[in-house]
Coordinates of C-alpha atoms in Angstrom, one line a residue:
M1 CA -20.6 -35.8 -16.8
M2 CA -19.9 -34.7 -13.2
T3 CA -20.5 -31.1 -12.3
K4 CA -18.1 -29.0 -10.3
Q5 CA -20.4 -29.3 -7.2
D6 CA -20.2 -33.0 -7.4
L7 CA -16.4 -33.0 -7.5
E8 CA -16.3 -30.7 -4.5
D9 CA -18.6 -33.0 -2.5
I10 CA -16.4 -35.9 -3.3
E11 CA -13.3 -34.0 -2.2
N12 CA -15.0 -33.1 1.1
Q13 CA -15.8 -36.8 1.7
I14 CA -12.3 -37.9 0.9
S15 CA -10.8 -35.2 3.2
T16 CA -12.6 -36.7 6.2
I17 CA -10.7 -39.9 5.9
Q18 CA -7.2 -39.4 7.4
V19 CA -4.3 -41.8 7.7
G20 CA -2.4 -42.1 11.0
S21 CA 1.3 -42.0 11.5
H22 CA 1.6 -45.8 11.1
G23 CA -0.6 -46.0 8.0
E24 CA -3.9 -47.0 9.8
T25 CA -7.1 -45.4 8.6
V26 CA -8.7 -42.9 11.0
N27 CA -12.4 -43.2 11.7
P28 CA -14.2 -40.3 9.9
V29 CA -16.1 -39.6 13.1
L30 CA -12.9 -39.2 15.1
A31 CA -11.5 -37.1 12.2
H32 CA -14.5 -34.9 12.4
G33 CA -14.1 -34.5 16.1
R34 CA -10.5 -33.5 15.6
F35 CA -11.6 -31.0 13.0
K36 CA -14.1 -29.5 15.4
T37 CA -11.3 -29.2 18.0
V38 CA -9.0 -27.5 15.6
E39 CA -11.9 -25.2 14.5
K40 CA -12.7 -24.4 18.1
G41 CA -9.0 -23.4 18.7
R42 CA -9.0 -21.4 15.6
N43 CA -12.1 -19.4 16.6
W44 CA -10.6 -18.7 20.1
G45 CA -7.4 -17.5 18.5
W46 CA -9.3 -15.2 16.1
L47 CA -11.5 -13.9 18.9
L48 CA -8.7 -13.2 21.4
S49 CA -6.4 -11.6 18.8
G50 CA -9.2 -9.5 17.5
F51 CA -9.9 -8.2 21.1
I52 CA -6.2 -7.3 21.5
C53 CA -6.1 -5.4 18.2
L54 CA -9.4 -3.5 18.9
N55 CA -8.4 -2.5 22.4
I56 CA -4.9 -1.3 21.4
L57 CA -6.3 0.7 18.5
L58 CA -9.0 2.4 20.5
L59 CA -6.6 3.2 23.3
G60 CA -4.1 4.5 20.8
I61 CA -6.8 6.7 19.1
A62 CA -7.8 8.1 22.5
I63 CA -4.2 9.0 23.5
V64 CA -3.4 10.5 20.1
C65 CA -6.5 12.7 20.1
G66 CA -5.8 13.7 23.7
S67 CA -2.2 14.7 22.9
V68 CA -3.5 16.9 20.0
F69 CA -6.5 18.6 21.6
N70 CA -5.4 18.7 25.2
Q71 CA -1.6 19.4 25.4
I72 CA -1.7 20.2 29.1
Q73 CA -2.8 17.0 30.9
I74 CA -1.9 14.7 28.0
T75 CA 1.3 15.7 26.3
S76 CA 3.2 14.2 23.4
S77 CA 5.6 12.6 25.9
H78 CA 2.7 10.5 27.3
L79 CA 1.9 9.3 23.7
L80 CA 5.6 8.4 23.1
I81 CA 5.8 6.5 26.4
F82 CA 2.8 4.4 25.3
L83 CA 4.3 3.8 21.8
I84 CA 7.7 2.8 23.3
L85 CA 6.1 0.2 25.5
L86 CA 4.0 -1.1 22.5
V87 CA 7.0 -1.2 20.1
I88 CA 9.2 -3.0 22.7
L89 CA 6.5 -5.6 23.3
T90 CA 6.0 -6.2 19.6
T91 CA 9.8 -6.4 19.0
V92 CA 10.2 -9.0 21.7
W93 CA 7.4 -11.1 20.2
M94 CA 8.9 -10.9 16.7
I95 CA 12.3 -12.0 18.1
Y96 CA 10.6 -14.9 19.9
Y97 CA 8.8 -15.9 16.7
K98 CA 12.0 -15.9 14.7
I99 CA 14.1 -17.7 17.3
H100 CA 11.6 -20.2 18.6
T101 CA 8.3 -20.6 16.8
S102 CA 9.5 -20.6 13.2
R103 CA 12.3 -23.1 14.0
V104 CA 10.2 -25.8 15.6
Y105 CA 9.9 -29.0 13.6
Q106 CA 6.9 -28.8 11.2
A107 CA 6.0 -25.3 12.4
V108 CA 5.6 -24.0 8.8
L109 CA 4.4 -26.8 6.5
Y110 CA 2.9 -24.6 3.8
K111 CA 3.8 -21.3 2.1
D112 CA 1.4 -18.9 0.5
S113 CA 2.9 -18.1 -2.9
H114 CA 0.7 -15.0 -3.3
A115 CA 1.7 -13.4 0.1
G116 CA 4.6 -11.1 0.3
P117 CA 5.6 -10.8 -3.4
V118 CA 9.1 -9.6 -4.0
W119 CA 8.1 -6.1 -5.1
L120 CA 6.0 -5.6 -2.0
R121 CA 8.9 -6.7 0.2
G122 CA 11.3 -4.5 -1.8
G123 CA 9.0 -1.5 -1.2
L124 CA 8.9 -2.4 2.5
V125 CA 12.8 -2.5 2.6
L126 CA 13.0 0.9 0.8
F127 CA 10.5 2.6 3.1
G128 CA 12.1 0.9 6.1
V129 CA 15.5 2.4 5.2
C130 CA 14.0 5.8 4.8
S131 CA 12.3 5.4 8.2
V132 CA 15.5 4.5 9.9
I133 CA 17.2 7.6 8.3
M134 CA 14.3 9.7 9.5
D135 CA 14.8 8.3 13.1
I136 CA 18.5 9.1 12.9
F137 CA 17.7 12.7 11.9
K138 CA 15.2 12.9 14.7
I139 CA 17.8 11.7 17.2
I140 CA 20.3 14.4 16.1
Y141 CA 17.6 17.1 16.1
Y142 CA 16.4 16.3 19.7
V143 CA 19.9 15.8 21.0
G144 CA 20.4 19.6 20.3
R145 CA 17.2 20.2 22.4
M146 CA 17.9 17.9 25.4
H147 CA 18.1 20.8 27.8
C148 CA 14.5 21.8 27.2
E149 CA 12.8 18.7 25.8
S150 CA 11.8 15.4 27.4
P151 CA 14.4 12.5 27.0
V152 CA 11.5 10.4 25.8
K153 CA 11.6 12.2 22.4
I154 CA 15.2 10.8 22.0
A155 CA 14.3 7.4 23.2
F156 CA 11.4 6.8 20.9
P157 CA 13.3 7.2 17.5
V158 CA 16.0 4.9 18.9
V159 CA 13.4 2.2 19.8
Q160 CA 11.5 2.8 16.6
A161 CA 14.7 2.3 14.4
L162 CA 15.4 -1.0 16.1
F163 CA 11.7 -2.0 15.7
V164 CA 11.8 -1.2 11.9
I165 CA 15.0 -3.2 11.4
V166 CA 13.7 -6.3 13.2
Q167 CA 10.3 -6.1 11.6
T168 CA 11.6 -5.6 8.1
Y169 CA 13.8 -8.7 8.5
V170 CA 11.0 -10.9 9.9
L171 CA 8.5 -9.9 7.2
W172 CA 11.0 -10.3 4.4
V173 CA 11.8 -13.9 5.6
H174 CA 8.5 -15.1 7.0
A175 CA 5.8 -13.1 5.0
K176 CA 4.7 -16.4 3.3
D177 CA 4.5 -18.5 6.4
C178 CA 1.4 -20.6 7.2
V179 CA 2.2 -21.3 10.9
Q180 CA 0.7 -24.6 12.2
I181 CA 1.9 -24.5 15.9
Q182 CA 1.2 -22.1 18.7
Q183 CA -1.6 -20.7 16.7
I184 CA -3.2 -18.6 19.4
V185 CA 0.0 -17.0 20.5
T186 CA 1.0 -16.4 16.8
R187 CA -2.3 -14.8 16.0
C188 CA -2.2 -12.6 19.0
G189 CA 1.4 -11.6 18.2
L190 CA 0.5 -10.7 14.6
M191 CA -2.5 -8.7 15.7
L192 CA -0.2 -6.9 18.2
T193 CA 2.2 -6.2 15.3
L194 CA -0.7 -4.9 13.1
S195 CA -2.1 -2.6 15.8
T196 CA 1.3 -1.3 16.7
N197 CA 2.0 -0.3 13.1
L198 CA -1.4 1.3 12.8
V199 CA -0.9 3.4 16.0
V200 CA 2.5 4.5 14.8
W201 CA 0.8 5.4 11.5
M202 CA -1.8 7.5 13.3
M203 CA 0.8 9.3 15.2
A204 CA 2.9 10.0 12.1
V205 CA -0.1 11.2 10.1
T206 CA -1.2 13.5 12.9
E207 CA 2.2 15.0 13.4
E208 CA 2.7 15.5 9.7
S209 CA -0.8 17.0 9.3
L210 CA -0.1 19.5 12.2
H211 CA 3.2 20.4 10.6
Q212 CA 1.5 21.2 7.3
T213 CA -1.6 23.0 8.8
L214 CA -1.3 26.1 10.9
A215 CA -4.5 27.5 12.4
P216 CA -5.3 31.1 11.6
A217 CA -4.6 33.7 14.3
D218 CA -8.1 35.1 14.2
P219 CA -10.6 32.4 13.0
S220 CA -13.5 34.9 13.1
Y221 CA -12.4 36.5 9.9
N222 CA -14.1 35.4 6.7
S223 CA -12.1 35.2 3.5
S224 CA -14.9 36.2 1.2
S225 CA -15.5 39.5 3.1
N226 CA -12.2 40.5 4.6
G227 CA -9.7 39.0 2.2
Y228 CA -8.6 36.4 4.8
K229 CA -6.4 33.6 3.7
I230 CA -5.4 30.5 5.7
D231 CA -1.8 30.6 6.6
V232 CA -0.2 27.3 5.8
T233 CA 3.5 27.4 6.1
S234 CA 6.3 24.9 6.0
Q235 CA 7.4 25.8 9.5
G236 CA 4.6 24.1 11.4
R237 CA 4.2 23.8 15.1
A238 CA 7.9 23.1 15.8
G239 CA 8.8 26.6 15.0
E240 CA 6.4 28.0 17.6
S241 CA 8.4 26.5 20.5
D242 CA 10.6 28.7 22.7
C243 CA 13.1 25.8 23.0
K244 CA 16.4 26.8 21.3
C245 CA 18.7 24.2 19.7
S246 CA 22.3 23.9 21.0
H247 CA 23.8 23.4 17.6
N248 CA 23.3 25.0 14.2
L249 CA 22.0 21.9 12.3
C250 CA 18.6 21.6 14.0
D251 CA 16.7 23.4 11.3
V252 CA 18.4 21.3 8.6
F253 CA 17.6 18.0 10.3
E254 CA 14.0 19.1 11.2
K255 CA 13.2 19.8 7.5
A256 CA 14.9 16.6 6.4
Y257 CA 13.0 14.3 8.7
Y258 CA 9.7 15.9 7.9
Y259 CA 10.4 15.2 4.2
L260 CA 10.9 11.6 5.1
Y261 CA 7.6 11.3 7.0
P262 CA 5.7 10.0 3.8
F263 CA 8.0 7.0 3.6
N264 CA 7.5 6.2 7.3
I265 CA 3.8 6.5 6.9
E266 CA 3.8 4.1 3.9
Y267 CA 6.1 1.7 5.7
S268 CA 3.6 1.3 8.6
L269 CA 0.8 0.6 6.2
F270 CA 2.8 -1.9 4.2
A271 CA 3.8 -3.7 7.4
S272 CA 0.2 -3.7 8.6
A273 CA -1.0 -5.3 5.4
M274 CA 1.7 -8.0 5.5
A275 CA 1.0 -8.8 9.1
Y276 CA -2.7 -9.1 8.3
V277 CA -2.0 -11.7 5.5
M278 CA 0.2 -13.7 7.9
W279 CA -2.6 -13.6 10.5
K280 CA -5.1 -14.9 7.9
N281 CA -2.6 -17.7 7.0
V282 CA -2.1 -19.0 10.5
G283 CA -3.3 -22.6 10.6
R284 CA -4.1 -22.6 6.9
Q285 CA -3.6 -25.9 5.1
M286 CA -3.3 -25.6 1.4
D287 CA -3.3 -28.2 -1.3
E288 CA -0.4 -28.4 -3.7
H289 CA -0.8 -25.3 -5.7
H290 CA 1.0 -24.0 -8.7
S291 CA 2.6 -20.6 -8.3
H292 CA 2.9 -18.7 -11.5
N293 CA 6.4 -17.6 -12.3
L294 CA 5.6 -14.0 -13.3
R295 CA 8.5 -12.3 -15.0
F296 CA 9.0 -8.7 -16.1
S297 CA 10.8 -7.6 -19.2
L298 CA 11.6 -4.1 -20.2
W299 CA 11.1 -5.1 -23.8
D300 CA 7.4 -5.9 -23.3
V301 CA 6.4 -2.3 -22.8
L302 CA 7.6 1.0 -24.1
I303 CA 5.0 3.6 -25.0
G304 CA 3.1 3.5 -21.7
P305 CA 6.1 3.9 -19.4
V306 CA 7.6 6.7 -21.6
A307 CA 4.3 8.6 -21.6
G308 CA 4.1 8.0 -17.8
L309 CA 7.6 9.3 -17.3
I310 CA 6.7 12.5 -19.2
V311 CA 3.7 13.0 -16.9
L312 CA 6.0 12.3 -13.9
V313 CA 8.6 14.8 -14.9
A314 CA 6.0 17.4 -15.7
G315 CA 4.3 16.9 -12.4
L316 CA 7.6 17.2 -10.5
T317 CA 8.4 20.4 -12.3
M318 CA 4.9 21.8 -11.5
F319 CA 5.2 20.7 -7.8
V320 CA 8.5 22.5 -7.3
V321 CA 7.2 25.7 -8.9
Y322 CA 3.9 25.4 -6.9
E323 CA 5.8 25.1 -3.6
V324 CA 8.0 28.1 -4.4
D325 CA 5.1 30.3 -5.6
V326 CA 2.7 29.4 -2.8
T327 CA 5.3 30.2 0.0
S328 CA 6.4 33.4 -1.7
G329 CA 3.6 35.4 -0.2
D330 CA 2.6 37.0 -3.5
P331 CA -1.2 36.6 -4.1
K332 CA -0.8 36.7 -7.8
K333 CA 1.8 34.0 -7.9
K334 CA -0.3 31.9 -5.5
E335 CA -3.2 32.2 -7.9
E336 CA -1.1 31.2 -10.9
A337 CA 0.3 28.3 -8.9
L338 CA -3.2 27.0 -8.1
I339 CA -4.3 27.3 -11.8
M340 CA -1.1 25.5 -12.9
H341 CA -1.8 22.7 -10.3
Y342 CA -5.4 22.2 -11.4
I343 CA -4.6 22.1 -15.1
M344 CA -1.8 19.6 -14.6
N345 CA -4.0 17.4 -12.5
I346 CA -6.9 17.6 -15.0
A347 CA -4.7 16.7 -17.9
A348 CA -3.2 13.7 -16.1
I349 CA -6.6 12.5 -14.8
I350 CA -8.2 12.7 -18.3
L351 CA -5.4 10.6 -19.8
M352 CA -5.6 8.1 -16.9
S353 CA -9.4 7.8 -17.3
I354 CA -9.2 7.2 -21.1
T355 CA -6.5 4.5 -20.7
T356 CA -8.3 2.9 -17.8
L357 CA -11.5 2.7 -19.8
I358 CA -9.7 1.0 -22.6
G359 CA -8.3 -1.5 -20.2
C360 CA -11.7 -2.2 -18.8
I361 CA -13.0 -2.8 -22.3
I362 CA -10.1 -5.3 -23.0
F363 CA -10.8 -7.1 -19.8
R364 CA -14.5 -7.4 -20.8
M365 CA -13.3 -9.0 -24.1
D366 CA -10.7 -11.2 -22.4
K367 CA -11.6 -14.9 -22.1
R368 CA -9.4 -15.7 -19.1
E369 CA -11.2 -17.1 -16.1
Q370 CA -11.4 -15.5 -12.6
V371 CA -9.1 -16.7 -9.9
S372 CA -11.0 -19.3 -7.7
G373 CA -10.4 -20.3 -4.1
K374 CA -9.6 -18.3 -1.0
N375 CA -6.8 -15.9 -1.3
P376 CA -6.2 -13.5 1.7
T377 CA -3.8 -11.4 -0.3
R378 CA -6.3 -10.7 -3.1
S379 CA -9.1 -10.0 -0.6
L380 CA -6.9 -7.6 1.3
D381 CA -5.8 -5.8 -1.9
V382 CA -9.4 -5.2 -3.0
G383 CA -10.4 -4.1 0.5
L384 CA -7.6 -1.7 0.7
L385 CA -8.2 -0.2 -2.7
L386 CA -11.9 0.4 -2.0
G387 CA -11.3 1.6 1.6
A388 CA -8.4 3.9 0.8
S389 CA -10.2 5.5 -2.1
L390 CA -13.0 6.6 0.3
G391 CA -10.6 9.3 1.5
Q392 CA -10.2 10.8 -1.9
F393 CA -13.9 10.5 -2.5
L394 CA -14.5 12.3 0.8
I395 CA -12.4 15.4 -0.2
C396 CA -13.7 15.4 -3.8
Y397 CA -17.4 15.4 -2.8
F398 CA -17.0 18.0 -0.1
T399 CA -15.1 20.2 -2.6
I400 CA -17.8 19.8 -5.2
V401 CA -20.5 20.9 -2.7
A402 CA -18.4 23.8 -1.5
V403 CA -17.6 25.1 -5.0
L404 CA -21.2 24.8 -6.1
A405 CA -22.5 26.5 -3.0
S406 CA -20.1 29.4 -3.6
G407 CA -21.5 29.9 -7.1
V408 CA -18.4 28.7 -9.0
Q409 CA -16.8 32.2 -9.0
G410 CA -13.5 32.6 -10.9
H411 CA -11.3 30.4 -13.0
I412 CA -9.7 28.7 -9.9
N413 CA -13.0 27.5 -8.6
G414 CA -14.1 26.3 -12.0
L415 CA -10.9 24.3 -12.4
N416 CA -11.2 23.0 -8.8
L417 CA -14.7 21.7 -9.6
T418 CA -13.7 20.1 -12.9
C419 CA -10.7 18.4 -11.2
S420 CA -12.8 17.0 -8.4
I421 CA -15.5 15.6 -10.7
L422 CA -12.9 14.0 -13.0
T423 CA -11.0 12.6 -10.0
V424 CA -14.2 10.8 -8.9
I425 CA -14.7 9.3 -12.4
Q426 CA -11.0 8.3 -12.6
L427 CA -11.1 6.6 -9.2
C428 CA -14.2 4.5 -10.2
L429 CA -12.6 3.4 -13.4
Q430 CA -9.3 2.6 -11.8
N431 CA -10.9 0.6 -9.0
A432 CA -12.8 -1.4 -11.6
F433 CA -9.7 -2.0 -13.7
L434 CA -7.6 -3.1 -10.8
I435 CA -10.2 -5.4 -9.2
K436 CA -10.8 -7.1 -12.5
G437 CA -7.1 -7.4 -13.2
L438 CA -6.2 -8.8 -9.8
H439 CA -8.8 -11.5 -10.1
R440 CA -7.8 -12.7 -13.6
Q441 CA -5.9 -15.9 -14.0
P442 CA -2.3 -15.1 -15.1
F443 CA -1.5 -15.6 -18.7
K444 CA 0.5 -18.9 -19.1
E445 CA 2.6 -19.8 -22.1
T446 CA 2.6 -23.4 -23.0
E447 CA 6.0 -24.8 -22.9
T448 CA 5.2 -28.0 -24.7
S449 CA 3.3 -26.4 -27.6
T450 CA 4.3 -27.5 -31.0
V451 CA 5.6 -24.8 -33.4
F452 CA 6.7 -24.7 -37.0
A453 CA 10.3 -23.7 -37.4
N454 CA 13.0 -23.5 -40.0
V455 CA 13.1 -27.2 -40.8
M456 CA 16.4 -27.1 -42.7
A457 CA 18.2 -25.5 -39.8
V458 CA 16.9 -28.0 -37.3
R459 CA 17.8 -30.9 -39.6
E460 CA 21.4 -29.8 -39.9
R461 CA 21.7 -29.5 -36.0
D462 CA 20.0 -32.8 -35.3
P463 CA 20.3 -35.6 -37.9
E464 CA 17.8 -37.8 -36.0
R465 CA 15.0 -35.4 -36.7
R466 CA 15.6 -35.0 -40.5
S467 CA 12.5 -37.1 -41.2
S468 CA 10.1 -34.7 -39.4
S469 CA 9.0 -31.2 -40.4
I470 CA 7.3 -30.5 -37.1
V471 CA 9.7 -29.9 -34.2
P472 CA 8.6 -29.8 -30.5
A473 CA 9.4 -26.4 -29.0
H474 CA 11.4 -27.7 -26.1
T475 CA 14.0 -29.4 -28.4
L476 CA 14.8 -26.1 -30.3
P477 CA 18.0 -24.3 -29.5
I478 CA 16.1 -21.0 -30.1
P479 CA 14.2 -19.6 -27.1
L480 CA 10.5 -20.2 -27.2
T481 CA 9.6 -16.6 -26.7
L482 CA 11.5 -15.6 -29.8
L483 CA 9.7 -18.3 -31.9
Q484 CA 6.3 -17.2 -30.6
G485 CA 7.0 -13.6 -31.6
R486 CA 5.9 -10.5 -29.8
L487 CA 3.1 -10.2 -27.3
S488 CA -0.5 -10.4 -28.6
C489 CA -2.2 -7.0 -29.2
K490 CA -4.4 -7.2 -26.1
R491 CA -1.6 -8.3 -23.8
R492 CA 0.7 -5.5 -25.0
I493 CA -2.0 -2.8 -24.7
L494 CA -2.7 -4.0 -21.1
K495 CA 0.9 -3.8 -20.2
E496 CA 1.3 -0.4 -21.7
I497 CA -1.8 0.8 -19.8
C498 CA -0.4 -0.5 -16.5
G499 CA 3.0 1.1 -17.2
F500 CA 1.4 4.5 -17.9
L501 CA -1.0 4.4 -14.9
L502 CA 1.8 3.3 -12.6
F503 CA 3.9 6.4 -13.2
C504 CA 0.8 8.7 -13.1
N505 CA -0.1 7.3 -9.7
V506 CA 3.4 7.8 -8.5
I507 CA 3.3 11.6 -9.2
L508 CA -0.2 11.8 -7.7
W509 CA 1.3 10.3 -4.6
I510 CA 4.3 12.5 -4.5
I511 CA 2.4 15.9 -4.8
P512 CA 0.3 15.5 -1.7
A513 CA 2.7 13.3 0.3
F514 CA 5.4 15.9 0.2
G515 CA 3.4 18.9 1.3
A516 CA 1.2 20.3 -1.5
R517 CA -2.1 21.4 0.0
P518 CA -4.3 23.2 -2.6
Q519 CA -7.3 22.4 -0.3
F520 CA -5.9 25.0 2.1
D521 CA -4.4 27.4 -0.4
N522 CA -7.8 27.7 -2.1
T523 CA -10.1 29.1 0.6
V524 CA -13.4 27.9 -0.8
G525 CA -13.6 24.9 1.5
S526 CA -12.9 26.8 4.7
D527 CA -15.4 29.4 3.7
I528 CA -18.3 26.9 3.4
Y529 CA -17.4 24.5 6.2
E530 CA -15.4 26.7 8.6
F531 CA -11.7 26.2 9.1
Q532 CA -11.9 23.5 11.9
T533 CA -14.4 21.3 10.0
W534 CA -12.5 21.6 6.7
T535 CA -9.2 20.8 8.4
A536 CA -10.6 17.7 9.9
I537 CA -12.1 16.6 6.5
V538 CA -8.7 17.2 4.7
N539 CA -6.5 15.7 7.4
I540 CA -8.7 12.5 7.5
G541 CA -9.2 12.0 3.8
M542 CA -5.7 13.0 2.6
P543 CA -3.7 10.1 4.3
F544 CA -6.1 7.6 2.9
G545 CA -5.9 9.2 -0.6
I546 CA -2.1 9.1 -0.4
F547 CA -2.0 5.5 0.6
Y548 CA -4.5 4.7 -2.2
R549 CA -2.1 6.0 -4.9
M550 CA 0.8 4.0 -3.5
H551 CA -1.2 0.8 -3.1
S552 CA -2.4 1.3 -6.7
V553 CA 1.2 1.4 -7.9
A554 CA 1.8 -2.1 -6.3
S555 CA -1.5 -3.4 -7.7
L556 CA -0.8 -2.1 -11.2
F557 CA 2.7 -3.7 -11.2
E558 CA 1.1 -7.1 -10.3
V559 CA -1.6 -6.7 -13.0
C560 CA 1.1 -5.8 -15.5
L561 CA 3.0 -9.0 -14.7
A562 CA -0.1 -11.2 -14.9
S563 CA -1.2 -9.7 -18.2

């Protein structure tokens, strides 16, 4: 028998023999020369587009940091002018791609069935709509402050809203494209799109973090000796300005658009991921592949989603109470809110860890093969899961060291330590579960399988088959899924686990994304690392942790469909 390696060698030899447009056979040597030419062009495209992305990102980081730490020479207006130019250039390229490149004959010969699944594009549309609403609220807010604010602050949300609309449409329609023409231009344009979204993400994360974190008036105080507490308010830096609004709705729209920042942040990351997959697919020539028609049925799962909804509702209730008690100014209520927050998180994380461990055991027993071949979408999913989880690991390990160094004094610090340790365990288990699940071959039901049915009923409907007691499934008037019965035990348990984990990750995304900062309300971190260092740790790790939870939701939904 021939081994798998032998078959691959034969395929490689056959692929070097090409047929011309008139049917003549092309010399393998010439074909090899063409291949080298194509490969050379591909390498130049990757190199040039990579340089473009790297330079834009480094310049964006420098301007963002300058506008934060030196607000005299480099103001927020300079940052917005840079972003406006970047966004306009990206929008022009996307319009060019839509109108010209994608419409050229044989421009897109292949489609990547794994890229841009409908739930990912649906999430992009949802976050895009929220981002446009946020920009509208910003425009109304800054119109009331035109007499004392730069006009650039009105121009940017206008340009960004147009950019979001155009980008959402292009990614919805062309996310699966494997472009075969103008490859260098397309790669550079996609890297421009990716870097623009990442710079917008950095700006949004920085502005939202500054809004949530207010530096203490006297940093020389120490909380352990003077009873100092970090003042984290919902007013943020906008409330410190002497600029007065010309209408009475400024405060309402300011609070409204800050609550929409999490959606804008997630939108930028979703768009960046989809642009990266399109960039990887430029020039990609795929064989005829079979895309799995994954379908979702509410009847497949019940216990997991119901349990997850209970955790979600309990978490939302806790979050509302936490926000009210922390901002009340009463130290006793603040302490009770922290205890309630830690207990809620510990309970959810323990349940998630147990269910994830069960899922890992089932995957270990499962006989399905791993997905073979190159798949940019899967590689990106795994990379994002591992990379984004580092933010949560960063905060957890710094918290563990801080609590242990302080001597684990009091119930709050004990709960904080327990929550951090359990979070590390849960992240490891969930990463293992998702990576295994994403690389499993989807379960396929055999449409031509032979099943035993009610022979008398079939004979009455089809006289020609009265002589047979075995009826092919595709000839039955009854749906195949009904004849095969319910899902197998392993498949149902996996779907229930995915449903439960999905809702749990949603609430763990909502709590930090919409303003809960127990890392600042509990002063143990600032005592050990000082306020500036601790603020940098939290504001760097928190956005990645928030994105990890949202990306886990998308990955869990895909694992649920494939189970």
